[in-house]
JSON list of C-alpha atoms in Angstrom, two decimals:
[
{"chain": "Z", "resi": 1, "resn": "MET", "atom": "CA", "xyz": [-6.37, -8.80, -18.42]},
{"chain": "Z", "resi": 2, "resn": "LYS", "atom": "CA", "xyz": [-3.17, -6.76, -18.24]},
{"chain": "Z", "resi": 3, "resn": "ASP", "atom": "CA", "xyz": [-1.73, -6.18, -14.78]},
{"chain": "Z", "resi": 4, "resn": "PHE", "atom": "CA", "xyz": [-1.70, -2.40, -15.31]},
{"chain": "Z", "resi": 5, "resn": "HIS", "atom": "CA", "xyz": [-1.98, 0.48, -17.76]},
{"chain": "Z", "resi": 6, "resn": "VAL", "atom": "CA", "xyz": [0.36, 3.47, -17.63]},
{"chain": "Z", "resi": 7, "resn": "VAL", "atom": "CA", "xyz": [-1.52, 6.72, -16.96]},
{"chain": "Z", "resi": 8, "resn": "TYR", "atom": "CA", "xyz": [1.45, 9.08, -16.51]},
{"chain": "Z", "resi": 9, "resn": "GLU", "atom": "CA", "xyz": [5.23, 8.74, -16.51]},
{"chain": "Z", "resi": 10, "resn": "ASP", "atom": "CA", "xyz": [8.35, 10.88, -16.49]},
{"chain": "Z", "resi": 11, "resn": "ASN", "atom": "CA", "xyz": [11.93, 10.46, -15.28]},
{"chain": "Z", "resi": 12, "resn": "HIS", "atom": "CA", "xyz": [10.97, 10.60, -11.61]},
{"chain": "Z", "resi": 13, "resn": "ILE", "atom": "CA", "xyz": [7.54, 8.97, -11.22]},
{"chain": "Z", "resi": 14, "resn": "ILE", "atom": "CA", "xyz": [5.16, 6.60, -12.97]},
{"chain": "Z", "resi": 15, "resn": "VAL", "atom": "CA", "xyz": [1.43, 6.36, -12.23]},
{"chain": "Z", "resi": 16, "resn": "VAL", "atom": "CA", "xyz": [-0.41, 3.21, -13.26]},
{"chain": "Z", "resi": 17, "resn": "ASN", "atom": "CA", "xyz": [-3.96, 1.88, -13.17]},
{"chain": "Z", "resi": 18, "resn": "LYS", "atom": "CA", "xyz": [-3.71, -1.55, -11.56]},
{"chain": "Z", "resi": 19, "resn": "ARG", "atom": "CA", "xyz": [-6.12, -4.41, -12.04]},
{"chain": "Z", "resi": 20, "resn": "ALA", "atom": "CA", "xyz": [-7.91, -5.82, -9.01]},
{"chain": "Z", "resi": 21, "resn": "GLY", "atom": "CA", "xyz": [-6.28, -8.99, -7.68]},
{"chain": "Z", "resi": 22, "resn": "ILE", "atom": "CA", "xyz": [-2.60, -8.13, -8.00]},
{"chain": "Z", "resi": 23, "resn": "LEU", "atom": "CA", "xyz": [-0.48, -7.25, -4.97]},
{"chain": "Z", "resi": 24, "resn": "VAL", "atom": "CA", "xyz": [1.34, -3.92, -5.01]},
{"chain": "Z", "resi": 25, "resn": "GLN", "atom": "CA", "xyz": [4.25, -5.34, -2.98]},
{"chain": "Z", "resi": 26, "resn": "GLY", "atom": "CA", "xyz": [5.23, -8.86, -2.04]},
{"chain": "Z", "resi": 27, "resn": "ASP", "atom": "CA", "xyz": [3.80, -10.78, 0.91]},
{"chain": "Z", "resi": 28, "resn": "SER", "atom": "CA", "xyz": [3.96, -14.29, 2.34]},
{"chain": "Z", "resi": 29, "resn": "THR", "atom": "CA", "xyz": [2.17, -15.75, -0.72]},
{"chain": "Z", "resi": 30, "resn": "GLY", "atom": "CA", "xyz": [5.16, -15.07, -2.95]},
{"chain": "Z", "resi": 31, "resn": "ASP", "atom": "CA", "xyz": [2.76, -14.08, -5.76]},
{"chain": "Z", "resi": 32, "resn": "ARG", "atom": "CA", "xyz": [3.87, -11.85, -8.62]},
{"chain": "Z", "resi": 33, "resn": "THR", "atom": "CA", "xyz": [3.47, -8.18, -7.74]},
{"chain": "Z", "resi": 34, "resn": "LEU", "atom": "CA", "xyz": [2.59, -4.96, -9.49]},
{"chain": "Z", "resi": 35, "resn": "THR", "atom": "CA", "xyz": [6.06, -3.67, -8.58]},
{"chain": "Z", "resi": 36, "resn": "ASP", "atom": "CA", "xyz": [7.59, -6.62, -10.47]},
{"chain": "Z", "resi": 37, "resn": "ALA", "atom": "CA", "xyz": [5.36, -5.97, -13.49]},
{"chain": "Z", "resi": 38, "resn": "VAL", "atom": "CA", "xyz": [6.14, -2.24, -13.68]},
{"chain": "Z", "resi": 39, "resn": "LYS", "atom": "CA", "xyz": [9.88, -2.92, -13.28]},
{"chain": "Z", "resi": 40, "resn": "GLU", "atom": "CA", "xyz": [9.68, -5.30, -16.24]},
{"chain": "Z", "resi": 41, "resn": "TYR", "atom": "CA", "xyz": [7.87, -2.65, -18.28]},
{"chain": "Z", "resi": 42, "resn": "ILE", "atom": "CA", "xyz": [10.53, 0.01, -17.53]},
{"chain": "Z", "resi": 43, "resn": "LYS", "atom": "CA", "xyz": [13.39, -2.40, -18.25]},
{"chain": "Z", "resi": 44, "resn": "LYS", "atom": "CA", "xyz": [11.90, -3.31, -21.62]},
{"chain": "Z", "resi": 45, "resn": "GLU", "atom": "CA", "xyz": [10.54, 0.14, -22.60]},
{"chain": "Z", "resi": 46, "resn": "TYR", "atom": "CA", "xyz": [13.80, 1.97, -21.89]},
{"chain": "Z", "resi": 47, "resn": "ASN", "atom": "CA", "xyz": [16.21, -0.90, -22.55]},
{"chain": "Z", "resi": 48, "resn": "LYS", "atom": "CA", "xyz": [17.66, -0.56, -19.04]},
{"chain": "Z", "resi": 49, "resn": "PRO", "atom": "CA", "xyz": [20.46, -2.95, -18.05]},
{"chain": "Z", "resi": 50, "resn": "GLY", "atom": "CA", "xyz": [20.76, -4.22, -14.48]},
{"chain": "Z", "resi": 51, "resn": "ASP", "atom": "CA", "xyz": [18.38, -3.48, -11.64]},
{"chain": "Z", "resi": 52, "resn": "VAL", "atom": "CA", "xyz": [15.60, -0.93, -12.06]},
{"chain": "Z", "resi": 53, "resn": "PHE", "atom": "CA", "xyz": [14.96, 1.51, -9.21]},
{"chain": "Z", "resi": 54, "resn": "LEU", "atom": "CA", "xyz": [11.22, 1.50, -8.49]},
{"chain": "Z", "resi": 55, "resn": "HIS", "atom": "CA", "xyz": [9.36, 2.02, -5.24]},
{"chain": "Z", "resi": 56, "resn": "PRO", "atom": "CA", "xyz": [5.62, 2.39, -4.56]},
{"chain": "Z", "resi": 57, "resn": "VAL", "atom": "CA", "xyz": [4.82, 5.64, -2.77]},
{"chain": "Z", "resi": 58, "resn": "HIS", "atom": "CA", "xyz": [1.60, 4.17, -1.30]},
{"chain": "Z", "resi": 59, "resn": "ARG", "atom": "CA", "xyz": [-0.42, 0.95, -1.55]},
{"chain": "Z", "resi": 60, "resn": "LEU", "atom": "CA", "xyz": [-3.78, -0.34, -2.66]},
{"chain": "Z", "resi": 61, "resn": "ASP", "atom": "CA", "xyz": [-5.32, -3.47, -1.18]},
{"chain": "Z", "resi": 62, "resn": "ARG", "atom": "CA", "xyz": [-5.09, -6.54, -3.40]},
{"chain": "Z", "resi": 63, "resn": "PRO", "atom": "CA", "xyz": [-8.82, -6.67, -4.37]},
{"chain": "Z", "resi": 64, "resn": "VAL", "atom": "CA", "xyz": [-8.93, -2.91, -5.14]},
{"chain": "Z", "resi": 65, "resn": "SER", "atom": "CA", "xyz": [-8.30, -1.46, -8.61]},
{"chain": "Z", "resi": 66, "resn": "GLY", "atom": "CA", "xyz": [-7.05, 1.94, -9.70]},
{"chain": "Z", "resi": 67, "resn": "LEU", "atom": "CA", "xyz": [-4.17, 4.38, -9.42]},
{"chain": "Z", "resi": 68, "resn": "VAL", "atom": "CA", "xyz": [-0.84, 3.56, -7.81]},
{"chain": "Z", "resi": 69, "resn": "ILE", "atom": "CA", "xyz": [2.10, 5.99, -7.82]},
{"chain": "Z", "resi": 70, "resn": "PHE", "atom": "CA", "xyz": [5.68, 4.70, -8.07]},
{"chain": "Z", "resi": 71, "resn": "ALA", "atom": "CA", "xyz": [8.92, 6.61, -7.72]},
{"chain": "Z", "resi": 72, "resn": "ARG", "atom": "CA", "xyz": [11.57, 5.95, -10.36]},
{"chain": "Z", "resi": 73, "resn": "THR", "atom": "CA", "xyz": [14.37, 7.83, -8.55]},
{"chain": "Z", "resi": 74, "resn": "SER", "atom": "CA", "xyz": [15.40, 8.25, -4.94]},
{"chain": "Z", "resi": 75, "resn": "LYS", "atom": "CA", "xyz": [14.76, 12.00, -5.30]},
{"chain": "Z", "resi": 76, "resn": "GLY", "atom": "CA", "xyz": [11.26, 11.30, -6.61]},
{"chain": "Z", "resi": 77, "resn": "LEU", "atom": "CA", "xyz": [10.60, 8.87, -3.76]},
{"chain": "Z", "resi": 78, "resn": "GLU", "atom": "CA", "xyz": [11.74, 11.26, -1.05]},
{"chain": "Z", "resi": 79, "resn": "ARG", "atom": "CA", "xyz": [9.69, 14.16, -2.38]},
{"chain": "Z", "resi": 80, "resn": "MET", "atom": "CA", "xyz": [6.54, 12.13, -3.09]},
{"chain": "Z", "resi": 81, "resn": "MET", "atom": "CA", "xyz": [6.68, 10.65, 0.42]},
{"chain": "Z", "resi": 82, "resn": "GLU", "atom": "CA", "xyz": [6.87, 14.20, 1.75]},
{"chain": "Z", "resi": 83, "resn": "LEU", "atom": "CA", "xyz": [3.72, 15.12, -0.21]},
{"chain": "Z", "resi": 84, "resn": "PHE", "atom": "CA", "xyz": [1.89, 12.20, 1.38]},
{"chain": "Z", "resi": 85, "resn": "ARG", "atom": "CA", "xyz": [3.23, 13.06, 4.84]},
{"chain": "Z", "resi": 86, "resn": "LYS", "atom": "CA", "xyz": [1.96, 16.63, 4.52]},
{"chain": "Z", "resi": 87, "resn": "ARG", "atom": "CA", "xyz": [-1.32, 15.45, 2.95]},
{"chain": "Z", "resi": 88, "resn": "ASP", "atom": "CA", "xyz": [-0.60, 17.61, -0.09]},
{"chain": "Z", "resi": 89, "resn": "ILE", "atom": "CA", "xyz": [-2.07, 14.98, -2.37]},
{"chain": "Z", "resi": 90, "resn": "GLN", "atom": "CA", "xyz": [-5.76, 14.55, -3.10]},
{"chain": "Z", "resi": 91, "resn": "LYS", "atom": "CA", "xyz": [-7.09, 11.06, -3.80]},
{"chain": "Z", "resi": 92, "resn": "THR", "atom": "CA", "xyz": [-10.60, 10.25, -4.98]},
{"chain": "Z", "resi": 93, "resn": "TYR", "atom": "CA", "xyz": [-12.10, 6.75, -4.89]},
{"chain": "Z", "resi": 94, "resn": "TRP", "atom": "CA", "xyz": [-15.29, 5.26, -6.29]},
{"chain": "Z", "resi": 95, "resn": "ALA", "atom": "CA", "xyz": [-17.11, 2.68, -4.18]},
{"chain": "Z", "resi": 96, "resn": "ILE", "atom": "CA", "xyz": [-20.25, 0.75, -5.09]},
{"chain": "Z", "resi": 97, "resn": "VAL", "atom": "CA", "xyz": [-22.58, -0.23, -2.25]},
{"chain": "Z", "resi": 98, "resn": "ARG", "atom": "CA", "xyz": [-26.03, -1.84, -2.14]},
{"chain": "Z", "resi": 99, "resn": "ARG", "atom": "CA", "xyz": [-27.39, 0.12, 0.79]},
{"chain": "Z", "resi": 100, "resn": "LYS", "atom": "CA", "xyz": [-27.97, 3.84, 0.41]},
{"chain": "Z", "resi": 101, "resn": "PRO", "atom": "CA", "xyz": [-26.29, 6.01, 3.07]},
{"chain": "Z", "resi": 102, "resn": "LYS", "atom": "CA", "xyz": [-28.71, 7.93, 5.29]},
{"chain": "Z", "resi": 103, "resn": "GLU", "atom": "CA", "xyz": [-27.08, 11.20, 4.25]},
{"chain": "Z", "resi": 104, "resn": "ALA", "atom": "CA", "xyz": [-26.26, 11.99, 0.59]},
{"chain": "Z", "resi": 105, "resn": "LYS", "atom": "CA", "xyz": [-22.90, 13.41, 1.64]},
{"chain": "Z", "resi": 106, "resn": "GLY", "atom": "CA", "xyz": [-20.92, 13.78, 4.83]},
{"chain": "Z", "resi": 107, "resn": "LYS", "atom": "CA", "xyz": [-17.72, 13.26, 6.78]},
{"chain": "Z", "resi": 108, "resn": "LEU", "atom": "CA", "xyz": [-16.85, 10.07, 8.65]},
{"chain": "Z", "resi": 109, "resn": "ILE", "atom": "CA", "xyz": [-14.49, 10.07, 11.64]},
{"chain": "Z", "resi": 110, "resn": "HIS", "atom": "CA", "xyz": [-13.45, 6.85, 13.36]},
{"chain": "Z", "resi": 111, "resn": "TRP", "atom": "CA", "xyz": [-10.56, 5.51, 15.39]},
{"chain": "Z", "resi": 112, "resn": "ILE", "atom": "CA", "xyz": [-9.32, 2.30, 13.83]},
{"chain": "Z", "resi": 113, "resn": "VAL", "atom": "CA", "xyz": [-7.27, -0.56, 15.22]},
{"chain": "Z", "resi": 114, "resn": "LYS", "atom": "CA", "xyz": [-5.48, -3.09, 13.02]},
{"chain": "Z", "resi": 115, "resn": "ASP", "atom": "CA", "xyz": [-5.28, -6.80, 13.83]},
{"chain": "Z", "resi": 116, "resn": "GLU", "atom": "CA", "xyz": [-2.03, -7.78, 12.11]},
{"chain": "Z", "resi": 117, "resn": "ALA", "atom": "CA", "xyz": [-2.67, -11.52, 12.49]},
{"chain": "Z", "resi": 118, "resn": "LYS", "atom": "CA", "xyz": [-6.07, -11.38, 10.77]},
{"chain": "Z", "resi": 119, "resn": "ASN", "atom": "CA", "xyz": [-5.21, -8.46, 8.44]},
{"chain": "Z", "resi": 120, "resn": "THR", "atom": "CA", "xyz": [-8.42, -6.66, 9.40]},
{"chain": "Z", "resi": 121, "resn": "VAL", "atom": "CA", "xyz": [-9.22, -3.38, 11.09]},
{"chain": "Z", "resi": 122, "resn": "THR", "atom": "CA", "xyz": [-12.02, -2.39, 13.44]},
{"chain": "Z", "resi": 123, "resn": "ALA", "atom": "CA", "xyz": [-13.54, 1.08, 13.61]},
{"chain": "Z", "resi": 124, "resn": "HIS", "atom": "CA", "xyz": [-14.53, 2.77, 16.87]},
{"chain": "Z", "resi": 125, "resn": "GLU", "atom": "CA", "xyz": [-16.60, 5.87, 17.46]},
{"chain": "Z", "resi": 126, "resn": "GLU", "atom": "CA", "xyz": [-14.20, 7.08, 20.17]},
{"chain": "Z", "resi": 127, "resn": "GLU", "atom": "CA", "xyz": [-10.46, 6.86, 20.65]},
{"chain": "Z", "resi": 128, "resn": "VAL", "atom": "CA", "xyz": [-9.27, 3.55, 22.11]},
{"chain": "Z", "resi": 129, "resn": "LYS", "atom": "CA", "xyz": [-5.85, 2.21, 23.05]},
{"chain": "Z", "resi": 130, "resn": "GLY", "atom": "CA", "xyz": [-3.62, 1.68, 20.00]},
{"chain": "Z", "resi": 131, "resn": "SER", "atom": "CA", "xyz": [-6.05, 3.36, 17.61]},
{"chain": "Z", "resi": 132, "resn": "GLN", "atom": "CA", "xyz": [-5.39, 5.81, 14.77]},
{"chain": "Z", "resi": 133, "resn": "LYS", "atom": "CA", "xyz": [-7.80, 8.53, 13.70]},
{"chain": "Z", "resi": 134, "resn": "ALA", "atom": "CA", "xyz": [-9.37, 7.95, 10.28]},
{"chain": "Z", "resi": 135, "resn": "GLU", "atom": "CA", "xyz": [-11.27, 10.64, 8.38]},
{"chain": "Z", "resi": 136, "resn": "LEU", "atom": "CA", "xyz": [-12.92, 10.77, 4.97]},
{"chain": "Z", "resi": 137, "resn": "ASN", "atom": "CA", "xyz": [-15.49, 12.78, 3.04]},
{"chain": "Z", "resi": 138, "resn": "TYR", "atom": "CA", "xyz": [-18.08, 11.03, 0.88]},
{"chain": "Z", "resi": 139, "resn": "LYS", "atom": "CA", "xyz": [-20.79, 11.93, -1.60]},
{"chain": "Z", "resi": 140, "resn": "VAL", "atom": "CA", "xyz": [-23.42, 9.73, -3.28]},
{"chain": "Z", "resi": 141, "resn": "LEU", "atom": "CA", "xyz": [-23.19, 10.25, -7.06]},
{"chain": "Z", "resi": 142, "resn": "GLY", "atom": "CA", "xyz": [-26.30, 8.24, -7.97]},
{"chain": "Z", "resi": 143, "resn": "GLU", "atom": "CA", "xyz": [-28.05, 4.89, -8.23]},
{"chain": "Z", "resi": 144, "resn": "ILE", "atom": "CA", "xyz": [-27.98, 2.22, -10.95]},
{"chain": "Z", "resi": 145, "resn": "ASN", "atom": "CA", "xyz": [-29.47, -1.28, -10.72]},
{"chain": "Z", "resi": 146, "resn": "LYS", "atom": "CA", "xyz": [-30.24, -0.97, -7.00]},
{"chain": "Z", "resi": 147, "resn": "HIS", "atom": "CA", "xyz": [-26.62, -0.09, -6.21]},
{"chain": "Z", "resi": 148, "resn": "PHE", "atom": "CA", "xyz": [-25.20, 3.29, -5.25]},
{"chain": "Z", "resi": 149, "resn": "LEU", "atom": "CA", "xyz": [-21.99, 4.90, -6.45]},
{"chain": "Z", "resi": 150, "resn": "ILE", "atom": "CA", "xyz": [-20.18, 6.79, -3.70]},
{"chain": "Z", "resi": 151, "resn": "GLU", "atom": "CA", "xyz": [-17.28, 9.17, -4.31]},
{"chain": "Z", "resi": 152, "resn": "VAL", "atom": "CA", "xyz": [-14.84, 9.10, -1.41]},
{"chain": "Z", "resi": 153, "resn": "GLU", "atom": "CA", "xyz": [-12.01, 11.47, -0.57]},
{"chain": "Z", "resi": 154, "resn": "PRO", "atom": "CA", "xyz": [-9.88, 10.11, 2.28]},
{"chain": "Z", "resi": 155, "resn": "ILE", "atom": "CA", "xyz": [-8.27, 12.75, 4.48]},
{"chain": "Z", "resi": 156, "resn": "THR", "atom": "CA", "xyz": [-6.05, 10.24, 6.27]},
{"chain": "Z", "resi": 157, "resn": "GLY", "atom": "CA", "xyz": [-4.43, 7.15, 4.76]},
{"chain": "Z", "resi": 158, "resn": "ARG", "atom": "CA", "xyz": [-5.09, 4.29, 7.17]},
{"chain": "Z", "resi": 159, "resn": "PRO", "atom": "CA", "xyz": [-5.14, 0.55, 6.31]},
{"chain": "Z", "resi": 160, "resn": "HIS", "atom": "CA", "xyz": [-8.53, -0.59, 4.94]},
{"chain": "Z", "resi": 161, "resn": "GLN", "atom": "CA", "xyz": [-9.89, 2.82, 5.95]},
{"chain": "Z", "resi": 162, "resn": "ILE", "atom": "CA", "xyz": [-12.53, 3.31, 3.24]},
{"chain": "Z", "resi": 163, "resn": "ARG", "atom": "CA", "xyz": [-13.67, -0.29, 3.50]},
{"chain": "Z", "resi": 164, "resn": "VAL", "atom": "CA", "xyz": [-14.21, -0.29, 7.25]},
{"chain": "Z", "resi": 165, "resn": "GLN", "atom": "CA", "xyz": [-15.59, 3.26, 7.48]},
{"chain": "Z", "resi": 166, "resn": "LEU", "atom": "CA", "xyz": [-18.26, 2.71, 4.82]},
{"chain": "Z", "resi": 167, "resn": "ALA", "atom": "CA", "xyz": [-19.14, -0.63, 6.44]},
{"chain": "Z", "resi": 168, "resn": "SER", "atom": "CA", "xyz": [-19.43, 1.13, 9.80]},
{"chain": "Z", "resi": 169, "resn": "MET", "atom": "CA", "xyz": [-22.23, 3.32, 8.46]},
{"chain": "Z", "resi": 170, "resn": "GLY", "atom": "CA", "xyz": [-24.05, 0.23, 7.21]},
{"chain": "Z", "resi": 171, "resn": "CYS", "atom": "CA", "xyz": [-22.77, 0.39, 3.61]},
{"chain": "Z", "resi": 172, "resn": "PRO", "atom": "CA", "xyz": [-20.20, -2.38, 3.02]},
{"chain": "Z", "resi": 173, "resn": "ILE", "atom": "CA", "xyz": [-18.58, -2.27, -0.42]},
{"chain": "Z", "resi": 174, "resn": "ARG", "atom": "CA", "xyz": [-19.93, -4.75, -2.96]},
{"chain": "Z", "resi": 175, "resn": "GLY", "atom": "CA", "xyz": [-17.92, -7.98, -2.86]},
{"chain": "Z", "resi": 176, "resn": "ASP", "atom": "CA", "xyz": [-16.10, -7.13, 0.39]},
{"chain": "Z", "resi": 177, "resn": "LEU", "atom": "CA", "xyz": [-16.78, -10.20, 2.56]},
{"chain": "Z", "resi": 178, "resn": "LYS", "atom": "CA", "xyz": [-14.13, -9.09, 5.06]},
{"chain": "Z", "resi": 179, "resn": "TYR", "atom": "CA", "xyz": [-16.23, -6.06, 6.03]},
{"chain": "Z", "resi": 180, "resn": "GLY", "atom": "CA", "xyz": [-19.75, -7.37, 5.84]},
{"chain": "Z", "resi": 181, "resn": "PHE", "atom": "CA", "xyz": [-20.95, -7.75, 2.25]},
{"chain": "Z", "resi": 182, "resn": "ASP", "atom": "CA", "xyz": [-22.93, -10.96, 1.89]},
{"chain": "Z", "resi": 183, "resn": "ARG", "atom": "CA", "xyz": [-21.48, -12.39, -1.31]},
{"chain": "Z", "resi": 184, "resn": "PRO", "atom": "CA", "xyz": [-18.18, -12.27, -3.18]},
{"chain": "Z", "resi": 185, "resn": "ASN", "atom": "CA", "xyz": [-17.60, -10.95, -6.68]},
{"chain": "Z", "resi": 186, "resn": "ALA", "atom": "CA", "xyz": [-16.85, -13.69, -9.18]},
{"chain": "Z", "resi": 187, "resn": "ASP", "atom": "CA", "xyz": [-13.28, -12.47, -9.70]},
{"chain": "Z", "resi": 188, "resn": "ALA", "atom": "CA", "xyz": [-12.65, -11.94, -5.93]},
{"chain": "Z", "resi": 189, "resn": "SER", "atom": "CA", "xyz": [-12.39, -8.17, -6.46]},
{"chain": "Z", "resi": 190, "resn": "ILE", "atom": "CA", "xyz": [-14.29, -5.60, -4.45]},
{"chain": "Z", "resi": 191, "resn": "ASN", "atom": "CA", "xyz": [-16.01, -2.61, -6.05]},
{"chain": "Z", "resi": 192, "resn": "LEU", "atom": "CA", "xyz": [-13.55, -0.02, -4.77]},
{"chain": "Z", "resi": 193, "resn": "HIS", "atom": "CA", "xyz": [-11.53, 1.88, -7.38]},
{"chain": "Z", "resi": 194, "resn": "ALA", "atom": "CA", "xyz": [-8.85, 4.56, -6.94]},
{"chain": "Z", "resi": 195, "resn": "ARG", "atom": "CA", "xyz": [-10.33, 6.88, -9.56]},
{"chain": "Z", "resi": 196, "resn": "ARG", "atom": "CA", "xyz": [-8.33, 10.14, -9.41]},
{"chain": "Z", "resi": 197, "resn": "VAL", "atom": "CA", "xyz": [-5.24, 11.63, -7.86]},
{"chain": "Z", "resi": 198, "resn": "TYR", "atom": "CA", "xyz": [-4.13, 15.27, -7.86]},
{"chain": "Z", "resi": 199, "resn": "PHE", "atom": "CA", "xyz": [-0.82, 16.77, -6.72]},
{"chain": "Z", "resi": 200, "resn": "ILE", "atom": "CA", "xyz": [1.78, 19.35, -7.65]},
{"chain": "Z", "resi": 201, "resn": "HIS", "atom": "CA", "xyz": [4.71, 17.48, -9.16]},
{"chain": "Z", "resi": 202, "resn": "PRO", "atom": "CA", "xyz": [7.41, 17.79, -6.49]},
{"chain": "Z", "resi": 203, "resn": "ILE", "atom": "CA", "xyz": [10.21, 18.30, -9.02]},
{"chain": "Z", "resi": 204, "resn": "LYS", "atom": "CA", "xyz": [8.56, 19.86, -12.09]},
{"chain": "Z", "resi": 205, "resn": "LYS", "atom": "CA", "xyz": [6.20, 21.96, -9.91]},
{"chain": "Z", "resi": 206, "resn": "GLU", "atom": "CA", "xyz": [3.34, 21.36, -12.38]},
{"chain": "Z", "resi": 207, "resn": "PRO", "atom": "CA", "xyz": [-0.21, 20.27, -11.49]},
{"chain": "Z", "resi": 208, "resn": "ILE", "atom": "CA", "xyz": [-0.76, 16.57, -12.22]},
{"chain": "Z", "resi": 209, "resn": "ILE", "atom": "CA", "xyz": [-4.24, 15.03, -12.33]},
{"chain": "Z", "resi": 210, "resn": "CYS", "atom": "CA", "xyz": [-4.48, 11.33, -13.15]},
{"chain": "Z", "resi": 211, "resn": "LYS", "atom": "CA", "xyz": [-7.74, 9.50, -13.79]},
{"chain": "Z", "resi": 212, "resn": "ALA", "atom": "CA", "xyz": [-8.06, 5.72, -13.97]},
{"chain": "Z", "resi": 213, "resn": "ALA", "atom": "CA", "xyz": [-10.55, 4.01, -16.26]},
{"chain": "Z", "resi": 214, "resn": "VAL", "atom": "CA", "xyz": [-12.88, 1.70, -14.35]},
{"chain": "Z", "resi": 215, "resn": "PRO", "atom": "CA", "xyz": [-12.31, -2.06, -14.67]},
{"chain": "Z", "resi": 216, "resn": "ALA", "atom": "CA", "xyz": [-13.39, -3.40, -18.05]},
{"chain": "Z", "resi": 217, "resn": "ASN", "atom": "CA", "xyz": [-16.57, -5.18, -17.05]},
{"chain": "Z", "resi": 218, "resn": "ALA", "atom": "CA", "xyz": [-20.21, -4.40, -17.76]},
{"chain": "Z", "resi": 219, "resn": "PHE", "atom": "CA", "xyz": [-21.20, -3.84, -14.13]},
{"chain": "Z", "resi": 220, "resn": "TRP", "atom": "CA", "xyz": [-18.56, -1.17, -13.51]},
{"chain": "Z", "resi": 221, "resn": "GLU", "atom": "CA", "xyz": [-19.00, 0.50, -16.89]},
{"chain": "Z", "resi": 222, "resn": "GLU", "atom": "CA", "xyz": [-22.69, 1.24, -16.27]},
{"chain": "Z", "resi": 223, "resn": "PHE", "atom": "CA", "xyz": [-21.71, 3.65, -13.50]},
{"chain": "Z", "resi": 224, "resn": "LEU", "atom": "CA", "xyz": [-19.66, 5.85, -15.86]},
{"chain": "Z", "resi": 225, "resn": "GLU", "atom": "CA", "xyz": [-22.80, 7.80, -16.72]},
{"chain": "Z", "resi": 226, "resn": "LEU", "atom": "CA", "xyz": [-22.73, 9.16, -13.15]},
{"chain": "Z", "resi": 227, "resn": "ASP", "atom": "CA", "xyz": [-19.26, 10.66, -13.59]},
{"chain": "Z", "resi": 228, "resn": "PRO", "atom": "CA", "xyz": [-19.49, 14.46, -13.17]},
{"chain": "Z", "resi": 229, "resn": "ASP", "atom": "CA", "xyz": [-18.31, 15.98, -16.49]},
{"chain": "Z", "resi": 230, "resn": "ASP", "atom": "CA", "xyz": [-17.60, 19.38, -14.94]},
{"chain": "Z", "resi": 231, "resn": "PHE", "atom": "CA", "xyz": [-14.41, 18.03, -13.32]},
{"chain": "Z", "resi": 232, "resn": "LYS", "atom": "CA", "xyz": [-12.98, 16.95, -16.66]},
{"chain": "Z", "resi": 233, "resn": "GLN", "atom": "CA", "xyz": [-13.86, 20.19, -18.46]},
{"chain": "Z", "resi": 234, "resn": "LYS", "atom": "CA", "xyz": [-12.17, 22.32, -15.79]},
{"chain": "Z", "resi": 235, "resn": "ASN", "atom": "CA", "xyz": [-8.94, 20.35, -15.77]},
{"chain": "Z", "resi": 236, "resn": "LEU", "atom": "CA", "xyz": [-8.20, 19.27, -19.32]},
{"chain": "Z", "resi": 237, "resn": "ASP", "atom": "CA", "xyz": [-4.78, 20.95, -19.35]},
{"chain": "Z", "resi": 238, "resn": "PHE", "atom": "CA", "xyz": [-3.53, 18.85, -16.44]},
{"chain": "Z", "resi": 239, "resn": "LEU", "atom": "CA", "xyz": [-5.47, 15.62, -16.93]},
{"chain": "Z", "resi": 240, "resn": "HIS", "atom": "CA", "xyz": [-3.81, 12.27, -17.71]},
{"chain": "Z", "resi": 241, "resn": "GLU", "atom": "CA", "xyz": [-6.05, 9.30, -18.47]}
]
């Protein structure tokens, strides 16, 4: 499987659909990263000599698939970081869970604390020392094979936020042993996918909507029939897939 597919690119940014299992940036493992792979692509595609400027604007956890935005220029990086800081960027994730949420849609608010040594976070119903507020909206899109597809729109961007917040309402993501699912996926992925991202391009001032194909396996692909078509029809002029 390829490390990524390009969904959108211009002189300032590149948006890719990453496979589950590859790190976005380096860590203590020293494993090859998505940043390395995209740099190699740019170097080869544009015949660039020397070092390639490339910086991820945000991250996805290693076992998560989907959209990652990179800046190709310092100007692009500065302005994309500002969009994230102001929350002027809308991200939509798909999560597959085995347990149906009590409510078909809702908003989750927790205060989460990260344990750096264990690389886990805990979610609390009330503010505690050292915690950060985490908020997301969710909606159940449907059920297939005794699993439920949940569309999630995070309002904040905290570490492991979607994983721990869904687990906190009794709905751990399929394959996510770290947050309470009872068995791993065969490829060590979890069924969380960064499906869409929407923002106004900070330099071109044009609407950009990117949509990432789900991982190429039969289990994921079954859930495509639950994708609301109305979104695509309304946004064809701005949509990159």
